[in-house]
Amino acid sequence: MKNIEFKQVESCCAPAVEENQLFKSDPAKQEELTRLPIAIIGAGPIGLAAAAHLIEAKQSFIILEAGTKVGENISKWGHVRLFSPWQYNVDKAAGRLLAKAGWVAPSPDGLPTGHELRDQYLRPLAELPEIKSYLHLNTRVVGISRKNADKMKTADREKQPFLIYVEEEGKAKRYKARAVIDASGTWGNANPVLSSGVLTSGEQVLHKQIFYGIPDVLGVDRDRYTDKHIAVVGGGHSALNTLLDLAKLQETNSHTKLTWMMRRDRVEDAYGGEASDQLEARGELGSRMHELVDSGKVSVVTPFHIQELKQDGGKITIGGEQRGIVQEIAQVDEIIVNAGSRPDFSFLGELRLSIDQATESVETLAPLIDPNVHSCGTVRPHGEKELRHTEQGLYIVGMKSYGRAPTFLMATGYEQVRSVVAFLAGDWKAAAKVELDLPETGVCSVSRPLVKVAGETSDFNTSCST
């Protein structure tokens, strides 16, 4: 497969990298800020990578993780196997730290599952003394502000440290920081099922029959979906992965009924490049889904815009519109929502954010990642300059920096934090030099091995999100 190397990209909107404005203050204030750590929110791949770069830059930090262990969100899709091999999933600074501790890196060409990524990489990284000592688990951030300043106050704002309010082990605490790197992601904040994007009380009432994300249909969730009528909502690769697993379940449980709902004009648009895709596994995913639909094992309703959900004697009736005609899909037992996710800005309410109104991504980043224009293989590399907010010293990185756009890549997040940390450490040249080397068609994910085992074809999921 041909590789393409992306070089530094100039943005028309972001100001040029200059001396770090965060520390342009009087000597006393500068000394106070310098002594404070940089706060990282989230101990997933991007948050821990930020910590690794800060260690190499000799910068103090703390990590605030809401979960009881690192990579907790990854555990929710741990059965999914990535398209991206290990060489793209291990941050370079993190790899160097682990190597010094005797860590044996997995084969660079191997394809890890989410569980393997967590157990073989994230957990050993978090156990390094340089990180473990500053990692706060079970610590949920509830709000961030400037010291003695709400969002309205402007005078000397950048001279004040950040105050981070948390609930740690059930107790209210407060931390000071000189900068904040928000790597909290979007995984736990799924988009609702309605096409309007609004979460209604009708959807909330049915929460026990709705799953947001990629269930382990052939594993722990098998009994939930056996011999049920299941509606899968979404037109991306996560939905294809879910449907292919459900089809396997259907092979031994003939009463399992599958309905696929999406907003695409044509079902063929969901198949992707198939045989012409430069990522063979991704192409095979589309081809297998094409065959499954042609066989009649999956009933397709598209374009379908869901407008309401109704309870009906323990079943669900899904009401919507198809090409201007009102329709209802009745007698549904379970709904699986693969409609993406969105960022949570609730704890950033007292900070001055620069957010694009459409994508909810970092504002300057929005034109680079618009999913209507860019695939996961064409999003250009970017760094500190594109990730700046009006609030100096605040950076939203990783999947959350992309807002609702689905094209985020883990390797992109690693380059983001490398650049941000270089800037915060005063290395303007390194911060400005943003490069990324990815396969020409991008690096996406799969849910099963790429090989055939005992004559059985693997299952794939090519979501660009990780």
XYZ file of N, CA, C and O in Angstrom, residues 225-229 250 252-258 333:
56
model
N -29.773 -9.970 22.198
C -30.227 -9.772 20.826
C -30.709 -11.040 20.127
O -31.217 -10.980 19.008
N -30.581 -12.182 20.786
C -31.010 -13.441 20.177
C -32.516 -13.469 19.948
O -33.304 -13.203 20.861
N -32.906 -13.787 18.697
C -34.322 -13.932 18.311
C -35.138 -12.671 18.590
O -36.316 -12.748 18.959
N -34.515 -11.524 18.419
C -35.206 -10.246 18.595
C -35.281 -9.508 17.258
O -34.522 -9.792 16.324
N -36.208 -8.558 17.176
C -36.241 -7.632 16.038
C -35.396 -6.425 16.428
O -35.734 -5.679 17.349
N -27.809 -14.332 13.571
C -29.009 -14.757 12.841
C -28.846 -16.148 12.223
O -29.818 -16.896 12.076
N -27.642 -18.806 13.443
C -28.004 -19.877 14.382
C -29.259 -19.562 15.182
O -29.683 -20.360 16.024
N -29.833 -18.395 14.932
C -31.065 -17.984 15.618
C -31.968 -17.326 14.581
O -31.973 -16.099 14.416
N -32.715 -18.141 13.874
C -33.420 -17.716 12.664
C -34.510 -16.684 12.915
O -34.962 -16.025 11.969
N -34.937 -16.528 14.164
C -35.994 -15.554 14.447
C -35.430 -14.157 14.697
O -36.180 -13.223 14.973
N -34.121 -14.021 14.592
C -33.503 -12.700 14.727
C -33.797 -11.913 13.458
O -33.440 -12.338 12.352
N -34.443 -10.750 13.596
C -34.857 -9.928 12.465
C -34.072 -8.621 12.487
O -33.961 -7.968 13.530
N -33.523 -8.232 11.330
C -32.648 -7.062 11.265
C -33.230 -5.993 10.343
O -33.559 -6.270 9.179
N -37.805 -4.751 19.041
C -37.426 -5.100 20.413
C -36.257 -4.262 20.926
O -36.235 -3.870 22.094
